[in-house]
XYZ file of C-alpha atoms in Angstrom:
680
model
C 5.479 198.073 193.421
C 5.749 195.188 195.858
C 8.912 194.590 197.878
C 8.616 190.805 198.137
C 6.293 188.257 196.486
C 5.454 184.896 198.055
C 4.206 182.190 195.694
C 1.692 179.988 197.518
C 2.126 177.082 195.140
C 4.614 174.606 193.745
C 5.881 173.075 190.523
C 5.496 174.538 187.082
C 3.272 177.484 187.971
C 5.501 178.588 190.858
C 8.487 178.610 188.495
C 6.453 180.541 185.930
C 5.536 183.274 188.435
C 9.115 183.504 189.712
C 10.411 184.170 186.181
C 8.184 187.207 185.687
C 8.789 188.492 189.219
C 12.548 188.356 188.657
C 12.180 190.205 185.367
C 10.215 192.890 187.246
C 12.893 193.079 189.944
C 10.667 191.662 192.709
C 12.332 189.254 195.210
C 10.448 185.953 195.595
C 9.641 183.471 198.367
C 8.851 179.811 197.725
C 7.029 177.450 200.069
C 7.618 173.723 200.035
C 6.584 170.440 201.634
C 8.857 167.564 202.593
C 8.331 166.039 199.142
C 9.409 169.277 197.432
C 12.518 170.010 199.473
C 14.692 169.767 196.334
C 12.099 171.038 193.855
C 12.940 173.453 191.055
C 10.749 176.283 192.374
C 12.647 176.133 195.673
C 15.964 176.481 193.857
C 14.704 179.384 191.715
C 13.259 181.543 194.520
C 15.287 184.015 196.561
C 13.950 182.495 199.798
C 12.150 179.267 200.684
C 10.028 178.247 203.679
C 9.172 174.703 204.739
C 5.443 174.291 205.434
C 4.860 170.638 206.320
C 4.398 167.008 205.207
C 3.809 165.969 201.567
C -0.030 165.748 201.538
C -1.443 169.063 200.309
C -4.031 169.122 203.096
C -1.146 169.194 205.581
C 0.949 171.804 203.770
C -0.008 173.733 200.632
C -3.680 174.276 201.475
C -3.225 174.974 205.189
C -3.871 178.726 205.365
C -2.241 179.179 208.768
C 1.042 177.720 207.516
C 1.098 180.005 204.478
C 0.270 183.015 206.639
C 3.130 182.156 208.994
C 5.511 181.934 206.042
C 4.363 185.410 204.972
C 5.042 186.822 208.435
C 8.416 185.102 208.715
C 9.657 186.493 205.392
C 7.959 189.882 205.364
C 6.287 189.296 201.991
C 3.831 192.049 201.094
C 2.114 190.218 198.205
C 1.103 186.633 197.425
C 0.527 184.980 194.052
C -1.531 181.795 194.475
C -0.882 180.237 191.045
C -3.640 177.761 190.166
C -5.153 174.998 192.295
C -4.519 174.779 196.052
C -5.598 178.124 197.613
C -5.923 180.114 194.380
C -9.732 180.226 194.551
C -10.136 180.073 198.317
C -12.133 183.021 199.628
C -10.935 182.493 203.207
C -7.315 182.736 202.074
C -7.972 186.005 200.243
C -9.720 187.360 203.334
C -6.853 186.275 205.596
C -4.382 188.137 203.376
C -6.536 191.255 203.418
C -6.779 191.129 207.205
C -2.991 190.855 207.379
C -2.507 193.813 205.025
C -0.907 191.615 202.356
C -1.859 192.045 198.684
C -3.526 189.085 196.989
C -2.459 188.804 193.352
C -5.916 187.828 192.268
C -9.526 189.000 192.432
C -11.483 190.260 195.468
C -12.696 187.652 197.948
C -16.306 188.446 197.024
C -15.669 187.596 193.367
C -13.978 184.341 194.369
C -16.958 183.446 196.538
C -19.548 184.266 193.891
C -17.741 182.636 190.958
C -16.108 179.820 192.922
C -19.463 178.246 193.647
C -20.740 176.882 190.340
C -24.372 177.153 191.389
C -24.156 180.777 192.509
C -22.059 181.700 189.477
C -24.711 180.383 187.092
C -27.399 182.451 188.729
C -25.225 185.570 188.494
C -24.389 184.760 184.868
C -28.074 184.483 184.008
C -28.750 187.844 185.664
C -25.847 189.362 183.680
C -27.320 188.161 180.396
C -24.864 185.321 179.855
C -26.098 182.122 178.147
C -26.149 179.143 180.560
C -26.550 175.356 180.311
C -29.855 173.853 181.563
C -29.461 172.081 184.904
C -30.358 171.796 188.575
C -29.135 174.903 190.375
C -29.442 173.492 193.922
C -27.187 171.179 195.876
C -27.717 167.422 195.687
C -27.823 165.563 199.002
C -27.539 161.908 197.980
C -27.515 159.468 195.067
C -31.284 158.917 195.193
C -31.941 162.631 194.737
C -29.291 162.762 192.022
C -31.070 159.986 190.102
C -34.428 161.769 190.388
C -33.030 165.123 189.198
C -31.052 163.505 186.359
C -34.234 161.905 185.053
C -35.962 165.294 185.048
C -33.105 167.001 183.198
C -32.710 164.131 180.721
C -29.665 162.005 180.019
C -26.788 162.419 179.533
C -25.976 164.589 182.563
C -22.788 165.917 184.113
C -22.171 165.353 187.825
C -20.012 168.209 189.065
C -18.455 169.259 192.342
C -19.542 172.781 193.228
C -15.995 173.683 194.289
C -14.400 171.526 191.600
C -11.740 172.121 188.999
C -9.080 170.279 187.029
C -11.507 167.492 186.113
C -11.783 166.278 189.699
C -15.241 165.528 191.082
C -16.726 165.412 187.566
C -18.390 162.511 185.749
C -20.709 162.063 182.776
C -23.641 159.756 183.459
C -25.783 158.204 180.725
C -28.083 156.151 182.969
C -29.449 155.770 186.504
C -26.813 153.145 187.294
C -24.009 155.486 186.273
C -25.458 158.301 188.393
C -25.747 156.001 191.399
C -22.169 154.801 191.061
C -20.558 158.061 189.979
C -22.223 160.367 192.482
C -20.437 159.024 195.562
C -17.083 158.692 193.780
C -17.340 162.318 192.641
C -18.209 163.436 196.176
C -15.187 161.564 197.541
C -12.841 163.148 194.985
C -14.269 166.598 195.699
C -13.857 166.160 199.454
C -10.237 164.996 199.205
C -9.235 167.588 196.607
C -11.134 170.688 197.770
C -12.450 169.921 201.251
C -15.962 170.492 199.865
C -18.151 167.604 198.673
C -21.194 169.602 197.493
C -22.495 168.397 194.127
C -24.817 169.668 191.397
C -26.036 168.366 188.050
C -26.418 169.916 184.623
C -27.303 168.767 181.126
C -24.363 167.388 179.185
C -24.215 169.045 175.773
C -23.390 166.460 173.094
C -20.815 167.218 170.393
C -19.513 170.124 172.459
C -16.427 172.255 172.135
C -14.792 173.694 175.238
C -13.823 177.286 174.458
C -12.831 179.831 177.079
C -12.325 183.585 177.115
C -9.406 185.250 178.898
C -10.418 188.432 180.703
C -8.278 191.066 182.395
C -9.637 193.803 184.677
C -8.110 196.477 186.895
C -9.344 198.271 190.016
C -10.320 201.378 188.058
C -13.273 199.909 186.150
C -11.366 198.844 183.022
C -11.922 195.340 181.652
C -10.935 193.661 178.377
C -10.897 190.187 176.838
C -7.789 188.703 175.197
C -9.364 186.352 172.701
C -10.245 182.712 173.276
C -8.598 179.346 173.846
C -9.813 176.073 172.347
C -9.582 173.386 175.056
C -11.653 170.585 173.509
C -8.955 167.895 173.547
C -9.706 166.473 176.987
C -9.461 163.167 178.770
C -11.611 162.533 181.841
C -12.523 166.248 181.783
C -8.829 167.131 182.064
C -7.451 169.328 179.305
C -4.585 167.781 177.323
C -4.019 170.080 174.340
C -5.049 173.728 174.070
C -4.702 176.254 171.296
C -5.389 179.896 170.595
C -7.323 181.096 168.754
C -10.056 178.488 168.178
C -10.261 177.024 164.650
C -14.064 177.034 165.014
C -15.045 180.559 166.033
C -15.807 183.352 163.635
C -15.209 186.989 164.554
C -18.853 187.629 165.434
C -19.018 184.715 167.897
C -15.648 185.654 169.385
C -16.877 189.190 169.971
C -20.177 188.043 171.505
C -18.460 185.575 173.841
C -15.827 188.131 174.815
C -18.376 190.822 175.598
C -20.450 188.426 177.713
C -17.311 187.353 179.600
C -16.444 190.977 180.350
C -20.037 191.683 181.448
C -19.854 188.784 183.902
C -16.515 189.988 185.278
C -17.877 193.488 185.800
C -21.054 192.126 187.413
C -18.997 190.701 190.286
C -16.463 193.518 190.518
C -13.725 191.292 189.166
C -10.108 192.439 189.008
C -6.959 190.582 187.851
C -6.783 187.862 185.182
C -9.650 185.401 184.984
C -11.200 182.949 182.569
C -14.823 182.453 181.570
C -15.426 178.959 180.226
C -18.102 178.145 177.652
C -19.481 175.060 175.947
C -20.067 175.718 172.242
C -22.236 173.449 170.086
C -21.947 172.730 166.372
C -24.053 175.769 165.484
C -21.829 178.108 167.530
C -24.399 178.456 170.274
C -22.438 178.992 173.465
C -23.293 178.357 177.113
C -21.572 179.525 180.273
C -19.886 176.765 182.274
C -17.938 178.511 185.013
C -15.513 181.305 185.745
C -12.041 180.426 186.975
C -10.949 183.257 189.255
C -7.256 182.622 188.775
C -4.542 182.159 186.200
C -5.308 179.188 183.950
C -2.876 176.356 183.299
C -3.116 177.091 179.575
C -2.442 180.832 179.815
C 0.783 180.640 177.699
C -1.105 180.229 174.414
C -2.911 183.517 175.047
C 0.403 185.181 175.888
C 1.918 183.862 172.657
C -0.778 185.299 170.366
C -1.253 188.608 172.200
C 2.235 189.440 173.498
C 0.759 190.120 176.965
C 2.485 188.720 180.069
C -0.558 187.781 182.155
C 1.433 187.225 185.350
C 2.913 190.710 185.055
C -0.534 192.200 184.490
C -1.879 190.382 187.555
C 0.922 191.799 189.682
C 0.434 195.326 188.338
C -3.336 195.197 188.884
C -2.810 193.953 192.448
C -0.478 196.913 192.998
C -3.275 199.290 191.950
C -2.024 200.158 188.472
C -4.357 200.821 185.547
C -4.379 198.572 182.488
C -2.138 200.048 179.836
C -4.281 198.641 177.013
C -7.853 199.004 175.828
C -9.929 196.447 173.903
C -8.979 198.102 170.614
C -5.295 197.482 171.416
C -5.724 193.708 171.623
C -4.429 192.035 168.468
C -4.334 188.279 167.902
C -1.214 187.363 165.941
C -0.476 183.888 164.595
C -1.406 180.603 166.243
C -0.242 178.901 169.439
C -0.427 175.283 170.639
C 0.084 173.859 174.117
C 0.659 170.183 174.912
C 0.446 169.138 178.543
C 3.132 166.585 179.282
C 1.853 164.318 182.046
C 3.446 161.579 184.150
C 0.967 158.959 183.026
C 1.166 155.805 180.956
C -0.927 156.094 177.772
C -0.529 152.358 177.156
C -2.236 151.654 180.516
C -5.281 153.836 179.960
C -3.350 156.949 181.057
C -2.901 155.818 184.633
C -0.513 157.887 186.778
C 3.192 157.131 186.832
C 5.660 158.187 189.481
C 9.414 157.924 189.860
C 12.687 159.621 189.042
C 13.357 161.499 185.815
C 16.513 159.732 184.709
C 16.582 161.895 181.588
C 14.828 165.219 181.059
C 15.921 167.240 178.030
C 13.188 169.498 176.632
C 13.626 171.088 173.202
C 15.495 174.379 173.106
C 13.197 177.358 173.668
C 13.201 179.781 170.764
C 11.912 183.377 170.615
C 9.128 182.640 173.052
C 8.908 185.835 175.017
C 10.329 188.004 177.773
C 10.647 184.889 179.938
C 13.608 184.171 177.664
C 16.533 186.350 176.690
C 15.050 187.020 173.243
C 12.667 189.686 174.539
C 9.988 188.440 172.127
C 6.754 186.570 172.654
C 6.461 185.397 169.086
C 8.532 184.549 166.067
C 8.383 186.654 162.926
C 5.056 185.998 161.197
C 6.156 187.652 157.972
C 9.276 185.514 157.785
C 7.333 182.359 158.644
C 9.328 181.738 161.815
C 8.129 179.628 164.719
C 8.626 179.821 168.479
C 9.020 177.143 171.164
C 8.337 177.614 174.873
C 8.461 175.076 177.704
C 7.006 175.865 181.141
C 8.119 173.303 183.702
C 8.769 172.679 187.368
C 11.036 169.638 187.120
C 14.628 168.834 186.223
C 16.719 165.821 185.301
C 17.231 163.677 188.393
C 14.131 165.037 190.119
C 11.168 162.935 191.168
C 7.496 162.909 190.232
C 5.592 162.532 193.486
C 2.383 160.614 194.074
C 1.065 163.485 196.200
C 0.477 166.093 193.497
C -0.764 166.701 189.982
C 1.131 164.549 187.429
C 2.007 167.436 185.109
C 5.660 167.502 184.048
C 5.674 170.411 181.621
C 3.636 172.528 179.215
C 5.221 172.514 175.769
C 4.069 175.412 173.595
C 4.697 176.371 169.990
C 3.772 179.451 167.995
C 3.540 179.897 164.242
C 2.069 182.395 161.790
C -0.817 179.968 161.116
C -2.314 176.780 162.531
C -0.600 174.224 160.235
C 2.794 175.797 160.933
C 2.190 175.793 164.681
C 1.136 172.123 164.567
C 4.219 171.149 162.570
C 6.431 173.025 165.033
C 4.768 171.071 167.848
C 5.386 167.767 166.053
C 9.097 168.496 165.834
C 9.232 169.787 169.413
C 7.529 166.653 170.767
C 9.936 164.428 168.845
C 12.824 166.442 170.309
C 11.654 166.095 173.925
C 13.822 163.527 175.714
C 12.173 162.008 178.780
C 13.012 158.734 180.510
C 12.484 157.079 183.883
C 8.686 157.244 184.117
C 5.647 156.625 181.979
C 4.596 159.718 180.033
C 2.144 160.790 177.364
C 4.574 162.096 174.731
C 3.621 159.338 172.235
C -0.068 160.165 172.626
C 0.475 163.899 172.156
C 2.383 163.163 168.953
C -0.413 160.894 167.760
C -2.982 163.655 168.262
C -0.871 166.158 166.318
C -0.775 163.745 163.359
C -4.475 162.859 163.547
C -6.404 163.975 160.462
C -9.398 165.099 162.511
C -7.280 167.274 164.780
C -5.363 168.740 161.843
C -8.673 169.701 160.229
C -9.865 171.452 163.396
C -13.005 169.257 163.469
C -12.820 168.397 167.172
C -15.096 168.136 170.215
C -14.573 167.278 173.861
C -15.341 163.663 172.864
C -12.330 163.504 170.513
C -10.197 161.178 172.665
C -13.106 158.930 173.659
C -14.259 158.606 170.048
C -10.908 158.278 168.318
C -9.289 156.051 170.959
C -12.249 154.014 172.317
C -10.021 151.091 173.338
C -7.361 153.352 174.761
C -4.058 154.321 173.201
C -2.191 151.377 171.719
C 0.632 153.215 170.049
C 1.129 154.610 166.577
C 1.459 152.677 163.345
C 3.459 154.756 160.907
C 2.344 154.895 157.257
C 4.566 153.271 154.623
C 6.077 156.550 153.432
C 7.264 157.381 156.963
C 8.574 153.849 157.500
C 10.727 154.146 154.396
C 12.191 157.414 155.711
C 12.935 155.859 159.107
C 14.428 152.772 157.448
C 16.763 154.937 155.371
C 17.793 156.916 158.445
C 18.383 153.747 160.475
C 20.536 152.239 157.725
C 22.663 155.395 157.522
C 23.012 155.542 161.310
C 23.931 151.857 161.505
C 26.651 152.369 158.915
C 28.117 155.209 161.007
C 28.090 152.953 164.087
C 29.696 150.097 162.161
C 32.503 152.337 160.920
C 33.080 153.457 164.514
C 33.417 149.798 165.529
C 35.997 149.085 162.820
C 38.265 151.703 164.379
C 38.433 150.065 167.797
C 42.060 149.683 168.856
C 43.667 146.404 169.908
C 42.443 144.363 166.946
C 44.189 141.152 165.921
C 46.540 141.356 162.964
C 45.077 140.384 159.599
C 41.498 140.675 160.962
C 40.273 143.881 159.364
C 36.537 144.485 159.578
C 34.843 145.797 156.453
C 31.513 147.644 156.334
C 29.287 146.495 153.508
C 26.836 148.517 151.445
C 23.853 146.133 151.473
C 21.531 145.836 154.484
C 18.040 144.709 155.420
C 16.121 147.031 157.767
C 13.261 145.446 159.738
C 10.698 147.541 161.628
C 6.970 147.504 162.408
C 6.632 144.000 160.953
C 8.149 144.939 157.592
C 11.570 144.525 156.006
C 13.262 146.831 153.530
C 16.329 146.167 151.397
C 18.705 149.099 151.673
C 21.879 149.917 149.763
C 24.083 152.766 150.983
C 26.405 154.985 148.967
C 28.188 157.348 151.350
C 30.172 160.520 150.781
C 31.577 163.309 152.958
C 28.226 165.152 153.037
C 25.979 162.203 153.929
C 24.517 159.079 152.349
C 22.265 158.138 149.486
C 20.198 155.216 150.715
C 18.273 153.175 148.166
C 15.309 151.562 149.928
C 13.384 149.024 147.843
C 14.479 150.862 144.707
C 13.811 154.423 145.959
C 16.728 156.811 146.514
C 16.670 158.927 149.679
C 19.339 161.455 150.610
C 20.177 161.297 154.333
C 22.283 163.875 156.164
C 22.918 164.207 159.892
C 25.547 165.056 162.491
C 24.476 162.106 164.674
C 27.239 160.118 166.319
C 26.910 156.744 168.115
C 25.818 157.243 171.707
C 23.690 160.331 171.024
C 20.184 159.925 172.434
C 18.662 162.300 169.881
C 19.215 162.247 166.139
C 18.314 165.215 163.969
C 18.384 164.151 160.341
C 17.279 165.405 156.965
C 15.776 162.851 154.611
C 15.301 164.263 151.120
C 15.559 167.783 152.628
C 12.724 167.084 155.086
C 13.539 167.083 158.845
C 13.319 163.840 160.797
C 13.886 163.774 164.560
C 14.461 160.422 166.258
C 14.936 159.492 169.898
C 17.581 156.773 169.824
C 18.151 153.806 172.102
C 20.539 150.895 171.508
C 19.281 147.422 170.710
C 21.427 144.389 169.806
C 21.610 144.485 166.037
C 19.853 147.810 165.714
C 18.039 150.612 167.540
C 14.980 151.550 169.506
C 13.699 154.572 167.580
C 10.829 156.808 168.686
C 9.233 159.380 166.409
C 5.771 160.835 165.826
C 4.365 158.736 168.669
C 5.672 155.432 167.298
C 8.011 153.255 169.364
C 9.978 151.072 166.965
C 12.395 148.195 167.429
C 14.556 148.557 164.335
C 17.005 145.865 163.257
C 19.663 146.500 160.637
C 21.199 143.240 159.386
C 23.233 141.908 156.521
C 21.132 139.981 153.990
C 22.378 136.665 155.437
C 21.634 137.737 159.018
C 18.133 138.794 157.973
C 17.585 135.420 156.314
C 18.508 133.583 159.520
C 16.574 135.986 161.776
C 13.394 135.164 159.867
C 13.659 131.585 161.157
C 13.731 132.607 164.854
C 10.536 131.877 166.859
C 8.743 134.791 168.530
C 8.806 135.109 172.335
C 5.365 134.560 173.866
C 4.269 136.944 176.638
C 3.345 135.410 180.016
C -0.356 134.729 180.699
C -1.759 137.205 183.246
C -5.415 136.678 182.354
C -6.201 135.193 185.794
C -4.588 138.017 187.739
C -5.771 141.504 188.686
C -2.635 143.634 188.575
C -2.374 147.137 189.999
C -2.187 149.328 186.871
C -0.342 152.186 188.605
C 1.339 153.003 191.925
C -1.463 153.836 194.329
C -3.401 153.297 197.542
C -6.144 150.674 197.854
C -9.217 152.591 199.054
C -11.587 149.643 199.331
C -12.137 146.043 198.248
C -15.532 145.241 196.744
C -15.215 141.423 196.686
C -14.040 138.587 198.907
C -12.317 135.273 198.257
C -14.772 132.773 196.813
C -17.053 135.432 195.300
C -18.294 134.913 191.765
C -17.899 138.112 189.734
C -19.476 139.203 186.484
C -17.975 141.095 183.563
C -17.767 144.809 184.432
C -18.264 144.288 188.167
C -16.261 146.574 190.470
C -13.462 144.644 192.187
C -11.640 147.359 194.108
C -10.829 151.067 194.097
C -7.281 152.410 193.888
C -6.445 156.076 194.484
C -3.493 157.754 192.791
C -2.721 161.460 192.507
C -6.051 162.388 194.122
C -8.101 160.439 191.554
C -10.110 157.319 192.404
C -9.873 154.478 189.860
C -12.403 151.630 189.972
C -10.878 148.345 188.737
C -13.446 146.037 187.125
C -13.644 142.397 186.102
C -12.890 141.818 182.435
C -14.892 138.583 182.384
C -16.948 136.257 184.557
C -14.945 134.349 187.167
C -14.387 133.343 190.788
C -12.005 135.120 193.166
C -9.427 132.577 194.325
C -7.114 134.747 196.407
C -6.888 138.374 197.528
C -3.352 139.659 198.070
C -4.077 143.235 199.175
C -6.489 145.143 201.380
C -7.784 148.651 202.014
C -4.968 150.950 203.077
C -2.223 149.052 201.246
C 0.161 150.979 198.994
C 0.894 149.044 195.829
C 3.486 149.303 193.082
C 2.645 149.053 189.396
C 1.870 145.473 188.270
C 1.653 144.210 191.880
C -0.924 141.424 192.125
C -4.146 142.511 193.864
C -6.127 139.291 193.430
C -6.109 135.967 191.596
C -8.961 134.124 189.865
C -9.703 130.446 189.431
């Protein structure tokens, strides 16, 4: 086995690899940029080496700097994680030349599968179903328009060296091809150093389902079931699960066998993933092969009990797989929610800053990465498991230089409904403050009827949230439960206030039993009868039993309302609380009947008019300005392009108007809500 493992990556995946390496007794080396000097993966590793400035193209993807770190520390193996150099053939070759083991596939496999055009040709030769498209490189937008017309719209513009949703766009017309082609090339160049593009037919109503393969250097190869990755936004996966609610055993077997055939055709070793598009009739088409560990690998680990990082290390060390295909058993159901530093209320634009509060839910029976020694809960007993893979900590910062992922929250249950319910509770229990994040959106998806039914496609987010995410409106039954909980919590806080010392004589404060709870535009009359075990709260004539150990000041309240769990994130508001649950963000006021009567007479505060301003929707860099002062612009016209976290965002005019003043220019770094331009 290896004497020292260097992880050529950062963040969550570096921490994940370090955990398994430590369990295997292998010392680890972290690398870090200036921005990551105090990062969690640096703290977790046995050694750490500084490799340069924050931009990845000056640190994490500079092969010479990684190679020097290897020499300086004497590492004899390197795990690349995902992204950065994980699928870089030149890096794998440099390691081989240095006599250092690459915890991944051979350089030839990376080369053949890393190029999407070459990989499709190989897949066709190996008998794998492929999507119709243009297999050659596209030189310019004019050629892209011509080819797209021949294939037939809609088409997918894709970077040949792409991944993670970068350099990818769907085009439904010539205009969209013309505009999207150059933007995709720019993203590909900045993210991968390779701006080659190709085009393929976009399959409508598709599901994104991928097969996990594992192969050793002795000719053995197996598949470990599939992952459903259809919940995507801008081609970036958001929620994954295993197995897929759509596949039957025959399709699973056919897809798995084709994935293994492709791996063997290129002499693949290590863990890898073969991605497919599956239509409504379960016809499946090869998309690409990711020659690395996938972001969503935990859901496969949770249903199979296989530590994929450990298997990658053992394969790299020359060991044979200890399991055959007949040994692979899929047990229960696993969900993964990707927690991103992005603001769902601003069309999911990136958010950066300091994590003033970061308290993930407690991990439970989630595998050998924990002290439990188990990957799963007990299916027969109906138990569930919770796992959180992260690379951040409270007080740390989310940088503008890297991917906005904060954590991967995973749950496991004996069946899909149980796993979903466990995820709902886990999301409600996740405390995160200081930056914009997508927790409310993830909760909304978990409660969506279409998602719960398993009837999903890659268009789910675009179809179900066409105007973007505007928050969650709780149904009446849930509002009544929250109102009862808020009334009980308010009573506890009021009793605490009556016990404050230093009161004036003969001025005893009494806590009444009758209250009016206002939330989400509705008001509920509540009467509380308390005892030593909890409270019976009568809301609009309905009795609800509320129990909890919450005390004033706690940021998280775990309650039971009529023997059903209710988890609330709690913030203080004058006269009430800010309560967040199931994706809803509620201002809740608990008042006496007389206070409620007077509050109803108060006028509402009107928000300031920003209709004549173009505000920067996220912290970012102005790449270019498309208009000048005095220009007349039309609805939908591009005004400027802002880059954030390696993604280019084109800001467009919402209506016809004239540019009165421009306050920023190309190269300027802007904060969120900073004014870019003003209109007459």
